[in-house]
XYZ file of C-alpha atoms in Angstrom:
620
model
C 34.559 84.210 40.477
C 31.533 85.892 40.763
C 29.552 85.505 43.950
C 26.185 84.163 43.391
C 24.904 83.219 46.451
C 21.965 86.277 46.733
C 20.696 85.396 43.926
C 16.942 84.671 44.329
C 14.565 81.817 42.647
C 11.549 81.965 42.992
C 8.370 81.531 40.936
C 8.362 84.961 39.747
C 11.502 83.546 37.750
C 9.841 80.527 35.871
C 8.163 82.094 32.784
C 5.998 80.390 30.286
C 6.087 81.239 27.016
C 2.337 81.182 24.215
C 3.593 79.137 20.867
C 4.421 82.356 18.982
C 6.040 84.039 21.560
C 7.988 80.552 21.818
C 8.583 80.719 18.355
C 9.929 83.966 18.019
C 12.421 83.614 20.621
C 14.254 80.469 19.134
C 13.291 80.247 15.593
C 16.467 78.491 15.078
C 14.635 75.263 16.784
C 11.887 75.286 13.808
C 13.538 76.899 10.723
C 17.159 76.007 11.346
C 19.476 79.388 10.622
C 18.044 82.415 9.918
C 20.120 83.924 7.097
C 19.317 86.753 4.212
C 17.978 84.555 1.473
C 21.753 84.185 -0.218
C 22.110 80.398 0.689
C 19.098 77.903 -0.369
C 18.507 76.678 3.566
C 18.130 80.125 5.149
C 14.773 80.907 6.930
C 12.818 82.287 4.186
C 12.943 79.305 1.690
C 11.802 76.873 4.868
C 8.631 79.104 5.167
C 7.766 78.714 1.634
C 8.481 75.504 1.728
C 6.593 74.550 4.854
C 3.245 75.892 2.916
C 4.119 73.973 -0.483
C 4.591 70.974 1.569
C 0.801 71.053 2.543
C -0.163 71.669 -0.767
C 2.248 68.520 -1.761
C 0.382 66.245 0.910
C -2.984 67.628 -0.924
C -1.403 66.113 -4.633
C 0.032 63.334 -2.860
C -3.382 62.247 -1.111
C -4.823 62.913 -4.917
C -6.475 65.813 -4.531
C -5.173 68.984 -6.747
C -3.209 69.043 -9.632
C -1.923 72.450 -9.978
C -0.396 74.789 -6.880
C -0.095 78.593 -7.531
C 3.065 80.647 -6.419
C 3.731 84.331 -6.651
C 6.347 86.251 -5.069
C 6.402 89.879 -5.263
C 8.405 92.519 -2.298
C 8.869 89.721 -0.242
C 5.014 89.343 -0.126
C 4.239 85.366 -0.623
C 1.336 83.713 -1.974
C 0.802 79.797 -2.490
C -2.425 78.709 -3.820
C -3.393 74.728 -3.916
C -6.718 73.127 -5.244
C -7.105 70.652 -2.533
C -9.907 69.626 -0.066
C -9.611 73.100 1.556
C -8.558 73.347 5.674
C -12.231 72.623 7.206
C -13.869 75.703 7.693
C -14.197 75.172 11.491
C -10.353 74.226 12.042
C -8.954 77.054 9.943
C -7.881 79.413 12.920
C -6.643 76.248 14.817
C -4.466 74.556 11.838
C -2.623 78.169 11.840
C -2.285 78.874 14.798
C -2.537 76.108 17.399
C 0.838 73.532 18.179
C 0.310 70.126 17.744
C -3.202 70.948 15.423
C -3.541 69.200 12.015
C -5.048 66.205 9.879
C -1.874 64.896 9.605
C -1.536 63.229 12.967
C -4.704 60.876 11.302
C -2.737 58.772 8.939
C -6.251 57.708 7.290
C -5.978 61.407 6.005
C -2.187 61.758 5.311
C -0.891 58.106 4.778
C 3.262 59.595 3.562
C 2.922 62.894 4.651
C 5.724 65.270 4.831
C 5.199 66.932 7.769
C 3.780 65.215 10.985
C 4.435 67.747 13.858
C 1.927 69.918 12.813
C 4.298 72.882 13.786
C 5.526 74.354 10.008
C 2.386 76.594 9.211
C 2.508 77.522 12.809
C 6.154 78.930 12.220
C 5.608 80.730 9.245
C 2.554 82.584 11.127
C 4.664 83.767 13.859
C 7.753 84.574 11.994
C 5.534 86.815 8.883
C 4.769 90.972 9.406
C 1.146 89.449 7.354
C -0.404 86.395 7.801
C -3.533 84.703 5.825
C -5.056 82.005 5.052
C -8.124 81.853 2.798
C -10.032 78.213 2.657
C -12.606 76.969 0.030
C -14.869 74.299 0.316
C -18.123 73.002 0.139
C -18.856 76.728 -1.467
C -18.221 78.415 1.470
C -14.864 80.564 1.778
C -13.163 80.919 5.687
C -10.479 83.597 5.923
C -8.371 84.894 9.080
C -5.237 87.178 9.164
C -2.776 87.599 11.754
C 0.618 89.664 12.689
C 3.529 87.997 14.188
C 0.813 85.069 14.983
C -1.822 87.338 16.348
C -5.181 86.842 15.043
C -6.608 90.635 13.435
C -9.391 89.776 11.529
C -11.466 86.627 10.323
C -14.562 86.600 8.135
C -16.946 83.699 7.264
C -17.790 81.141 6.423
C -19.869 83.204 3.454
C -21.150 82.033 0.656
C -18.428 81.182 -2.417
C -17.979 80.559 -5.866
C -14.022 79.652 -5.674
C -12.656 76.732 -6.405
C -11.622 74.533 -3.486
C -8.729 74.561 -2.025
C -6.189 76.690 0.474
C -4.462 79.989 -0.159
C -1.762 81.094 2.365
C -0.272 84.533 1.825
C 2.509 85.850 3.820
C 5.108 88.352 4.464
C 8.428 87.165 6.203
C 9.334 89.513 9.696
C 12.577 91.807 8.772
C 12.786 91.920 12.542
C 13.694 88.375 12.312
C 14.703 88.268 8.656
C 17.121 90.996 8.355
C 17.786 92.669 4.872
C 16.221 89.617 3.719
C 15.814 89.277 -0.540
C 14.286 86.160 -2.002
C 16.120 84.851 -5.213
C 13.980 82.826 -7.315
C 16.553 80.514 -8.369
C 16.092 79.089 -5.014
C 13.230 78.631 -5.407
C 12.503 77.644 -8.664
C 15.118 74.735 -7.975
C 12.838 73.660 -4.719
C 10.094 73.910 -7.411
C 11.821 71.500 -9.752
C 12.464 68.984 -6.787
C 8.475 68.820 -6.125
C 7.803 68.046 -9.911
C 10.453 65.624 -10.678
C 8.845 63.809 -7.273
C 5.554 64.018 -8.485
C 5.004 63.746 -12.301
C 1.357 64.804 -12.921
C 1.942 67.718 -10.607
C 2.340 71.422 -12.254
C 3.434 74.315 -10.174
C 3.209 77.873 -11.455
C 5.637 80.432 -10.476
C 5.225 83.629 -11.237
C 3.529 82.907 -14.496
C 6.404 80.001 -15.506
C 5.257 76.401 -15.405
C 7.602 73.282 -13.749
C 6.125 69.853 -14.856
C 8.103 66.638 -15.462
C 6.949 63.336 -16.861
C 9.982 61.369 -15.831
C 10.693 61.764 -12.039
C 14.408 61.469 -11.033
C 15.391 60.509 -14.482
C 14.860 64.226 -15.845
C 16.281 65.512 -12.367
C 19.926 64.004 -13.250
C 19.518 65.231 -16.833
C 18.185 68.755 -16.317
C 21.120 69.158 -13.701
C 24.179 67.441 -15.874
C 25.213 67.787 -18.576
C 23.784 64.826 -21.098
C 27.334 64.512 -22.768
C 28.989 64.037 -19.589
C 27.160 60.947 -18.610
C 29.181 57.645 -19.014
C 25.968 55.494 -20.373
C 22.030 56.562 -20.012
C 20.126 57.239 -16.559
C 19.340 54.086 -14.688
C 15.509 54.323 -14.128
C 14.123 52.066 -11.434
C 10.651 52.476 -9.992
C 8.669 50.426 -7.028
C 5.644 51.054 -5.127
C 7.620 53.643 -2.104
C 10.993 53.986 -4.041
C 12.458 55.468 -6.941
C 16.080 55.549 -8.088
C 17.624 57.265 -10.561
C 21.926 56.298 -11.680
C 24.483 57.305 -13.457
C 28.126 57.968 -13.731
C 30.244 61.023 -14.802
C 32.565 60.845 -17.441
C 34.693 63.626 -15.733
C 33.650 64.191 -12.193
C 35.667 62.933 -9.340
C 33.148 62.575 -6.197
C 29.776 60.928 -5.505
C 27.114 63.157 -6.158
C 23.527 62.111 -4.283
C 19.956 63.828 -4.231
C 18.552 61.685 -1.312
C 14.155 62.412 -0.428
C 11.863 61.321 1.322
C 7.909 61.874 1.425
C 9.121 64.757 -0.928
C 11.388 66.154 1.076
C 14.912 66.719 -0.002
C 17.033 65.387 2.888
C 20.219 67.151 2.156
C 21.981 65.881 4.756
C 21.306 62.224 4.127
C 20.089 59.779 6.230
C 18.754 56.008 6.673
C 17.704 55.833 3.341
C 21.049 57.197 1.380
C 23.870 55.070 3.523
C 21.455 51.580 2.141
C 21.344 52.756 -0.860
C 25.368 53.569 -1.036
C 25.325 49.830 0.340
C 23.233 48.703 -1.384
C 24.606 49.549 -4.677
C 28.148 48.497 -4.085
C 26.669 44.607 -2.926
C 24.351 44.754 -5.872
C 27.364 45.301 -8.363
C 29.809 43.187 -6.773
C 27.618 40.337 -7.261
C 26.448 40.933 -10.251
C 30.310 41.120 -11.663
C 31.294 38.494 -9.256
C 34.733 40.545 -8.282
C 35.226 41.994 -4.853
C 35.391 45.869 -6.226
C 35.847 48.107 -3.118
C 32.835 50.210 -2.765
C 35.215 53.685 -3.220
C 35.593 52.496 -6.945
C 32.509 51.124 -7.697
C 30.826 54.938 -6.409
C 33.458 57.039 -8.033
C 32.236 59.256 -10.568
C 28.237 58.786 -9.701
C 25.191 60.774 -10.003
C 21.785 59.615 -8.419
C 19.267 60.083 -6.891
C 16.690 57.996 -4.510
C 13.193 58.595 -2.991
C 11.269 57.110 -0.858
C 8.170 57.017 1.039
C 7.987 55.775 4.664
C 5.060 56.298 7.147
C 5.491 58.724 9.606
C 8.963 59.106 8.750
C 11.533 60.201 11.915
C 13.997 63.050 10.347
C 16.736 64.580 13.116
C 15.304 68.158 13.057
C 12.323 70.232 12.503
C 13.978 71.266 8.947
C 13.552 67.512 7.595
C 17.282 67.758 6.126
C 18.293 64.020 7.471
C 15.832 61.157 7.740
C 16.855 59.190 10.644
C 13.880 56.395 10.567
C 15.165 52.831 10.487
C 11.313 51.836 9.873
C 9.301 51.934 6.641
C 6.427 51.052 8.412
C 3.629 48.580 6.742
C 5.384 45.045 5.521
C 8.909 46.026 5.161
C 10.851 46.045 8.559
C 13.555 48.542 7.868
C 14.565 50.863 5.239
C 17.760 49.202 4.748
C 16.047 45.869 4.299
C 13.774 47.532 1.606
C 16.302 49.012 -0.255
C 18.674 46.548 -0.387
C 16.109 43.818 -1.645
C 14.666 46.581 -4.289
C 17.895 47.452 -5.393
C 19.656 43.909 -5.657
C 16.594 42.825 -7.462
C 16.036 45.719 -9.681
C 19.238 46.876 -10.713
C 20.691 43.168 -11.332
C 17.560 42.837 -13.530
C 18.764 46.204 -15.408
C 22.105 45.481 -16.166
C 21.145 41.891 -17.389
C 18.764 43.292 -19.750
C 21.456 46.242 -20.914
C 25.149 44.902 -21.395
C 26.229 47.837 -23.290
C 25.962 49.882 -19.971
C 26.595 46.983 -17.722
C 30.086 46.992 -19.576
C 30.789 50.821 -19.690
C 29.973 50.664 -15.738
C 32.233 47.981 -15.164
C 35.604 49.636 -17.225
C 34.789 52.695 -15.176
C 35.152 50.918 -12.266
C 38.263 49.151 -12.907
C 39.461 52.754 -14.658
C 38.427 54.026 -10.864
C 40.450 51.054 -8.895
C 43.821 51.594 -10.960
C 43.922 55.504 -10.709
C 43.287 54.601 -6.934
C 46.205 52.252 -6.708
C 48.091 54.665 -8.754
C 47.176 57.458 -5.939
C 47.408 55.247 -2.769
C 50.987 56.092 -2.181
C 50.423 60.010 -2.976
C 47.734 60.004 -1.117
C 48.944 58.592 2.436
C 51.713 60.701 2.325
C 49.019 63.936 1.321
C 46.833 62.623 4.459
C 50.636 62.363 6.841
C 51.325 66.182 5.979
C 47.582 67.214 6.887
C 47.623 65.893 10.179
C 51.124 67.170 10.897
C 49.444 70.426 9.555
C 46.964 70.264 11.700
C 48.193 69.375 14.599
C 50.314 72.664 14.201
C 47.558 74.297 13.380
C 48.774 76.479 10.490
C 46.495 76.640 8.012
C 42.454 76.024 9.646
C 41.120 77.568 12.520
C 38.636 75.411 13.433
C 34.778 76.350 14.863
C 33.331 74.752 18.327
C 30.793 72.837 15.789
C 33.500 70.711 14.043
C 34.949 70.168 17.697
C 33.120 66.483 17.962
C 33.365 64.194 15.268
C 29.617 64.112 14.109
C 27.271 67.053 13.180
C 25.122 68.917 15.147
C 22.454 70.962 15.269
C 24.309 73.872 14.134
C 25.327 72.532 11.044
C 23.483 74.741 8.966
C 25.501 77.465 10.117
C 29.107 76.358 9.954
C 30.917 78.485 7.575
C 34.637 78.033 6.267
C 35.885 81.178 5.377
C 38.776 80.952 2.673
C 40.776 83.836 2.889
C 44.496 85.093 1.783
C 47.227 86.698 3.438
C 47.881 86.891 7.750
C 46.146 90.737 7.672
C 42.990 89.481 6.450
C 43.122 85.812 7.993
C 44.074 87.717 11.037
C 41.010 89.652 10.626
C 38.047 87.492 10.313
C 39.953 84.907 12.925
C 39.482 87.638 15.887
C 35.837 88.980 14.189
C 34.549 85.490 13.735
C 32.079 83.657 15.750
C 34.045 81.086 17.101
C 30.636 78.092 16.939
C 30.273 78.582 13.773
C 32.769 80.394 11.924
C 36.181 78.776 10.752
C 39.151 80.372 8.600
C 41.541 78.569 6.235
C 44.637 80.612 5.299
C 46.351 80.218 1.858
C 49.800 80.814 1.455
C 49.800 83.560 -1.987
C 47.359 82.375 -4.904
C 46.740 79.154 -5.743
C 47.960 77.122 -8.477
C 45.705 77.228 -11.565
C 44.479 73.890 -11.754
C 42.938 73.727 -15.010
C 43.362 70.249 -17.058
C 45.021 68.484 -14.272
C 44.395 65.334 -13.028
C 43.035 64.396 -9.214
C 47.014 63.765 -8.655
C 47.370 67.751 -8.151
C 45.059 67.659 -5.286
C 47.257 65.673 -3.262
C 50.716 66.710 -4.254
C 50.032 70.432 -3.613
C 50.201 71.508 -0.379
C 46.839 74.249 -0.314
C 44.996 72.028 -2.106
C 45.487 69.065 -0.200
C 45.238 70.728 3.205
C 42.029 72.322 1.741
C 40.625 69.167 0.951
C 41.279 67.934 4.523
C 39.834 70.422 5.833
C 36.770 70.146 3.757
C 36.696 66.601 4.774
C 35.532 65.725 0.917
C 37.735 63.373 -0.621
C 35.206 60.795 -1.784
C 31.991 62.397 -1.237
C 29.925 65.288 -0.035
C 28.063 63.404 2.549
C 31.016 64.307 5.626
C 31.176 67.930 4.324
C 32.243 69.737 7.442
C 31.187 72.747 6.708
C 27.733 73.899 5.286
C 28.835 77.251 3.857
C 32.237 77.770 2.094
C 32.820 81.376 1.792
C 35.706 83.015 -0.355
C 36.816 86.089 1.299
C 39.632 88.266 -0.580
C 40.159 91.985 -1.285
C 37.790 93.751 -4.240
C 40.854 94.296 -6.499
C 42.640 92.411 -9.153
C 44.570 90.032 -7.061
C 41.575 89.310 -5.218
C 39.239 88.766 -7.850
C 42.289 86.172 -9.543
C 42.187 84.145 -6.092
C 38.997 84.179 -5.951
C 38.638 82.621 -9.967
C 41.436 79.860 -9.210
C 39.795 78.820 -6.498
C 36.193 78.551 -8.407
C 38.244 76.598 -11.053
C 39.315 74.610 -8.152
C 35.822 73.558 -6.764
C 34.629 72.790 -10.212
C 37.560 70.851 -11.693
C 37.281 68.311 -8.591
C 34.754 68.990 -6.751
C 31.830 70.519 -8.919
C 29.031 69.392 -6.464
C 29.928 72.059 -3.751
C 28.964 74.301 -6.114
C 25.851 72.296 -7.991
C 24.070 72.186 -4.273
C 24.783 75.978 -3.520
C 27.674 75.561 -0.463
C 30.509 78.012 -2.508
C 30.094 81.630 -2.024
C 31.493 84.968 -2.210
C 31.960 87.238 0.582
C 31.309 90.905 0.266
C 33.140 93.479 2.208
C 32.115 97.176 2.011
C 34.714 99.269 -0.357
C 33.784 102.595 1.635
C 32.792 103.565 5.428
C 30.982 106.966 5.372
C 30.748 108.630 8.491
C 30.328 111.749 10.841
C 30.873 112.560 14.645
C 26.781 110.671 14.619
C 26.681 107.997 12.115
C 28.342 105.690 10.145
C 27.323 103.936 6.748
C 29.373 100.607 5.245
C 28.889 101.127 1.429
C 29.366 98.341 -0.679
C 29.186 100.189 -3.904
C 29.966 103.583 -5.567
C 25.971 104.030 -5.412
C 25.545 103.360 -1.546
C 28.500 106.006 -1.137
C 26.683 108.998 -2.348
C 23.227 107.954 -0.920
C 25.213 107.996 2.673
C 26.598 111.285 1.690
C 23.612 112.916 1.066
C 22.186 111.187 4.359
C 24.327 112.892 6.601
C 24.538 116.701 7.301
C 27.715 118.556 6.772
C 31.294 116.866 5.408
C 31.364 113.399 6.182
C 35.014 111.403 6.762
C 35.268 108.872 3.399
C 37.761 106.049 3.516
C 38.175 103.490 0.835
C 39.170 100.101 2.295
C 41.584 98.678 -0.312
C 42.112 95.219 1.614
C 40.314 93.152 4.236
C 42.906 93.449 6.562
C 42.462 97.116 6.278
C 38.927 96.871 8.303
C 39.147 97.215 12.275
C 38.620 93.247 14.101
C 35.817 95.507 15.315
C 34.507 96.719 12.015
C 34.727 93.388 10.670
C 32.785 91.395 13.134
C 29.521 93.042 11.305
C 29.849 92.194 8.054
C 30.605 88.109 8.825
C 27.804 88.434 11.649
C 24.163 89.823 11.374
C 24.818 92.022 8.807
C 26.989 89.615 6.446
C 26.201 89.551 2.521
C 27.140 86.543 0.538
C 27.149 86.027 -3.405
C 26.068 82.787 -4.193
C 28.451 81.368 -6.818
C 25.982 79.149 -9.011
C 26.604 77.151 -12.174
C 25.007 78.780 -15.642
C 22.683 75.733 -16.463
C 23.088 76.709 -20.524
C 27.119 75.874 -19.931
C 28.515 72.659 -18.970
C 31.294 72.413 -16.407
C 33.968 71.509 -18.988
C 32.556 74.709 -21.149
C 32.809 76.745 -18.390
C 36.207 75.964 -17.599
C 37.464 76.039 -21.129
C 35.798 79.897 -21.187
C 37.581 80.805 -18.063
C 41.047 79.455 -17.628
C 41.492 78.186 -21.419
C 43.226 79.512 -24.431
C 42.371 83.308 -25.250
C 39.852 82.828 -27.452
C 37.485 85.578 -29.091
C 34.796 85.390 -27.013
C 37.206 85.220 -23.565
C 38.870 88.271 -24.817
C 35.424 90.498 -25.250
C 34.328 89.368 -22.277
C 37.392 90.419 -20.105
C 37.548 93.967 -21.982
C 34.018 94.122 -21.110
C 34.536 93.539 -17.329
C 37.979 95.243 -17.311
C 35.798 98.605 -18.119
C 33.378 98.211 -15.581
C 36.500 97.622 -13.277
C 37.927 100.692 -14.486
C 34.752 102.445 -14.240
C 34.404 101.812 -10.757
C 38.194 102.510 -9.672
C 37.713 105.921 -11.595
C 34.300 106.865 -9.342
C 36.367 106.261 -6.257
C-alpha cells in the first residue's frame, strides 16, 4: 500500500471552478454521455434540444408559431418568433447559472426547463456561440468561445421580427469526430409537433406540423394495418393519451412526456398510467385480467403537464415528480381519475373496439398459460447460466438492481466466437461495457411464434440478459451493439439477429437502442504513425499520408485485433451504425424481404450487394 502520509492539504489544494470551466470538466453532469452523434441521446442532440426547448416554452406561453432550424458542417442555427430574451439580460440568460425567466412561473407556468442551466451548457460546450435578440425594434447580439464572451453589439435600432436566434457550433474537443444525422433530429422535431398542434418547425427547408397530437404520433410510427382497432384519443386540460394494440407485436411499447419533453426513461407519470389502464379495463369488463395480458401487444403514448416538474437528471429522460401541482395532489391521482373516467367513457361509446380489445386480451392470457410452463423452466436455465457466468459479462452499472446515472452509457456488446468475445471482454470498459457470447449463429427465427424465445437456449439467455420480456421499461442496457467480423458469416449473424429484434422485440429498434459496430478492415502504419482504416478509401488516403512503404494488414476477424488495439475502437474513438427501421416498409414487409421466399426483388437486391462485396474484397 502506498504510503500517504506526506501528502500535504492545504488551501492551495481547494480549487474553484467559473460555470464554464465547471462545465467543461464534467459535461456528463449536464448533457448525460458524450457520444459521436450515432445514438439519438448523445451530446449533440441535447444541445439542440436545450435551445428548441426555449423556443417550445415561447409557443407554449403563446407567443410564436413557427421556429427555424438549419444545420449545415455542424454549424447550428434555431430561430423562434417569441418575446425575444430582454435586451438587458441577454449576456446573463447565456451565460450566467441559475439566470432565466423561468424560475418566475407567472412567465413560464409548464416550462420545460427550470434550472436555467441548458443554454448555459451549450455555450460552454460550442467552438461559436451567439445569440441574436429582437424586440421592441431593437436587436441585442453577443458571441462567445467555449463560454467566453468576444464580442456584443447593441441594442441598435431593428427592423426584425421579434424573437431569439441562437447559433452554435458543438466543441470537437469535447465532441470527437462528431456528425449530426438528421433523422435524429427530424424525429425530436416530430415529437415537438405532435405535442403541440398549431406549432410548425422548419428544418432545413422541410416543414413538421400535426393537427392530431399523439394520435398521428402512433400512426406515423406503425404501421396503420398492424393496429388491432383505431387509436384511442383522449384529451384533458394537462394530459393527453393516445392507445392502441398491435396485431403482431409482442411487448409494450410507450412514448411517455412531459412539459414536452420525451422522458425516455419513464417515470411518475408512465407507471400510473400502466396502472391505471389495467384498473380501468378490469372494471370496465368486470374480470380480474392480470395486467401482463391486458398490456400485451400495446402502443401509446401519454403527456402531461405538471408545474415545475422534478425529472432525475439534468437530461429530463425520467420525471420523478409525484406532484402536479395546482388542484390535483399527485400525478398518479390525476391519471388514474382521467383515465378511469375517460377511457370507460370510450369504450362505452365504441363496442366494436371495446370487443376487439377484450379477445386480444383473453388471446394474450391463454398464449400466457400456454407459455407459463416453458417459460419457468427458460427463466431456471438463465439463472443457472448466470450464475456460471457463461454467456454475459456483466458492467459495474447493472451491478445494483436499479439504474443509475450512467445509464446512458451502458452498452451490451453481442458478439460471436471466444477470439472476439475474448477481445472486447479484456478492451472493454468494465462501468459501462458488457459482452454476451453466442454459441455459432443463431437460429433464423422468421415466422415463429414467442415459444422460440424461450425454448432456445441464445435466445432465451439473450432475453434475460436484456431484461425485456414484457416491456422496454427495465431495459438494462441503453445501447445494444452487434459486433461480428466484416465478412459473410458476420454479416449473416449480424441479419439473424436484426430478424431477431424485430420479430419479438421491434421496439429496441423503433427507439434507436440496436446498432452495428464497426471495426477497421486495415491498420496502416510506419516506424511513426499508425492509421485504423475502415474502408478501402481511408487505406490509400493513409498511404499517401505517410512517407516511404508503410506495413498494411487486413484484419479478417475481430479477434484478429490486439486487446490493445481494440480498446480504441469500443472507447473514444468507437463508430456505431445505427440500425433504423425504413418508415415506407412495415415490420412484417421487412421481414418477408429479408428472410422470406426468394422472390424477384430479394434476388436483385442480393446480386446488387454481393457486387459491392466483391468489389471491395477485390480492392483489398
Amino acid at each position: 500500500m502506498a504510503d500517504n502520509t506526506n501528502t500535504q492539504y492545504t488551501e492551495d489544494n481547494i480549487r474553484s471552478l467559473d460555470w464554464k470551466e465547471h462545465i467543461r470538466m464534467r459535461p456528463g453532469m449536464y448533457i448525460g454521455k458524450l457520444g459521436d452523434g450515432s445514438s439519438a441521446d448523445d451530446g449533440i442532440y441535447i444541445l439542440v434540444k436545450e435551445v428548441i426547448d426555449n423556443c417550445i416554452d415561447e409557443f407554449v406561453m403563446g407567443s410564436g408559431r413557427t421556429i427555424e432550424i438549419n444545420i449545415k458542417e455542424n454549424l447550428v442555427s434555431v430561430r423562434d418568433y417569441g418575446r425575444g430574451i430582454p435586451l438587458g439580460k441577454v449576456v446573463d440568460v447565456v451565460s450566467k447559472m441559475n439566470t432565466g425567466g423561468k424560475y418566475d412561473s407567472r412567465a413560464f407556468k409548464k416550462s420545460v426547463g427550470l434550472n436555467g442551466v441548458g443554454t448555459k451548457a451549450v455555450n460552454a460546450l460550442s467552438t461559436f456561440f451567439k445569440v441574436e435578440s429582437s424586440r421592441e425594434n431593437k436587436l441585442k447580439t453577443a458571441e462567445f468561445h467555449q463560454g467566453n464572451l468576444v464580442a456584443e453589439e447593441g441594442p441598435v435600432d431593428s427592423s426584425k421580427r421579434k424573437g431569439t436566434k441562437v447559433s452554435f457550433i458543438p466543441d470537437e474537443v469535447i465532441f470527437k469526430n462528431y456528425k449530426f444525422r438528421n433523422e435524429y433530429i427530424e424525429r425530436m422535431l416530430k415529437n415537438y409537433v405532435y405535442l403541440n398542434p398549431g406549432l410548425t418547425i422548419v428544418f432545413n427547408g422541410e416543414k413538421f406540423h400535426s393537427e392530431n397530437g399523439l394520435k398521428d404520433l402512433l400512426e406515423d410510427n406503425n404501421n396503420v394495418d398492424d393496429m388491432l382497432y383505431p387509436v384511442i384519443h383522449l384529451k384533458g386540460d394537462d394530459i393527453e393519451v393516445a392507445i392502441t394494440h398491435s396485431k403482431t407485436q409482442y411487448s409494450e411499447e410507450y412514448h411517455s412526456f412531459v412539459n414536452g419533453q420525451h422522458t425516455t426513461q419513464g417515470g411518475t407519470h408512465q407507471a400510473a398510467f400502466r396502472e391505471a389502464l389495467a384498473r380501468t379495463i378490469r372494471d370496465f369488463y368486470g374480470k380480474s385480467y392480470d395486467a401482463s395480458d391486458i398490456r400485451k401487444s400495446i402502443i401509446s403514448a401519454i403527456a402531461i403537464k405538471v408545474m415545475e416538474p422534478v425529472f432525475e437528471s439534468q437530461t429530463k429522460t425520467k420525471l420523478g415528480s409525484t406532484d402536479m401541482g395546482g388542484e390535483f395532489p399527485t400525478v398518479r391521482t390525476y391519471i388514474n381519475d382521467f383515465i378511469g373516467t375517460k377511457l370507460d367513457n370510450y369504450l362505452h361509446k365504441n363496442p366494436d373496439t371495446a370487443e376487439k380489445l377484450q379477445r386480444k386480451i383473453m388471446q394474450a392470457e391463454k398464449e400466457r398459460k400456454e407459455l407459463s410452463g416453458i417459460r419457468k423452466l427458460a427463466k431456471d436455465r438463465a439463472k443457472k447460466a448466470s450464475l456460471h457466468n457463461k454467456k454475459l459479462r456483466d458492467c459495474r452499472v447493472h451491478l445494483g438492481d436499479t439504474k443509475n446515472d450512467r445509464y446512458l452509457e451502458s452498452t451490451l456488446f453481442i458478439t460471436e466466437g471466444d477470439s472476439a468475445s475474448g477481445s472486447i471482454t479484456k478492451s472493454r470498459d468494465v462501468n459501462t461495457q458488457a459482452v454476451f457470447s453466442l454459441r455459432g449463429k443463431p437460429l433464423n427465427s422468421y415466422g415463429m411464434s414467442k415459444k422460440i424465445v424461450y425454448e432456445n437456449e441464445e435466445f432465451n439467455l439473450l432475453q434475460a440478459a436484456l431484461n425485456i420480456e414484457d416491456s422496454m421499461e427495465d431495459l438494462r442496457y441503453n445501447n445494444i451493439v452487434i459486433a461480428t467480423d466484416a465478412d459473410v458469416d458476420g454479416m449473416h449473424i449480424r441479419l439473424l439477429l436484426i430478424t431477431f429484434f424485430l420479430q419479438f422485440f421491434p421496439e429496441l429498434i423503433k427507439e434507436n437502442h440496436l446498432y452495428i459496430l464497426q471495426t477497421p478492415l486495415f491498420r496502416v502504419r510506419n516506424k511513426k504513425k499508425t492509421y485504423y482504416c475502415y474502408s478501402p478509401e481511408e487505406k490509400q488516403e493513409a498511404m499517401e499520408a505517410l512517407t516511404g512503404k508503410p506495413e498494411i494488414t487486413r484484419f479478417k476477424g475481430l479477434g484478429e485485433i490486439s486487446p490493445d488495439e481494440f480498446k480504441h475502437f469500443i472507447g473514444g474513438d468507437i463508430r456505431l451504425e445505427p440500425v433504423m427501421l425504413d418508415k415506407s416498409m412495415s415490420i412484417e414487409s421487412l421481414l418477408e424481404f429479408y428472410m422470406g421466399k426468394n422472390t424477384p426483388d430479394r434476388q436483385k437486391f442480393i446480386i446488387e450487394n454481393l457486387k459491392v462485396e466483391l468489389d471491395l474484397v477485390e480492392d483489398n
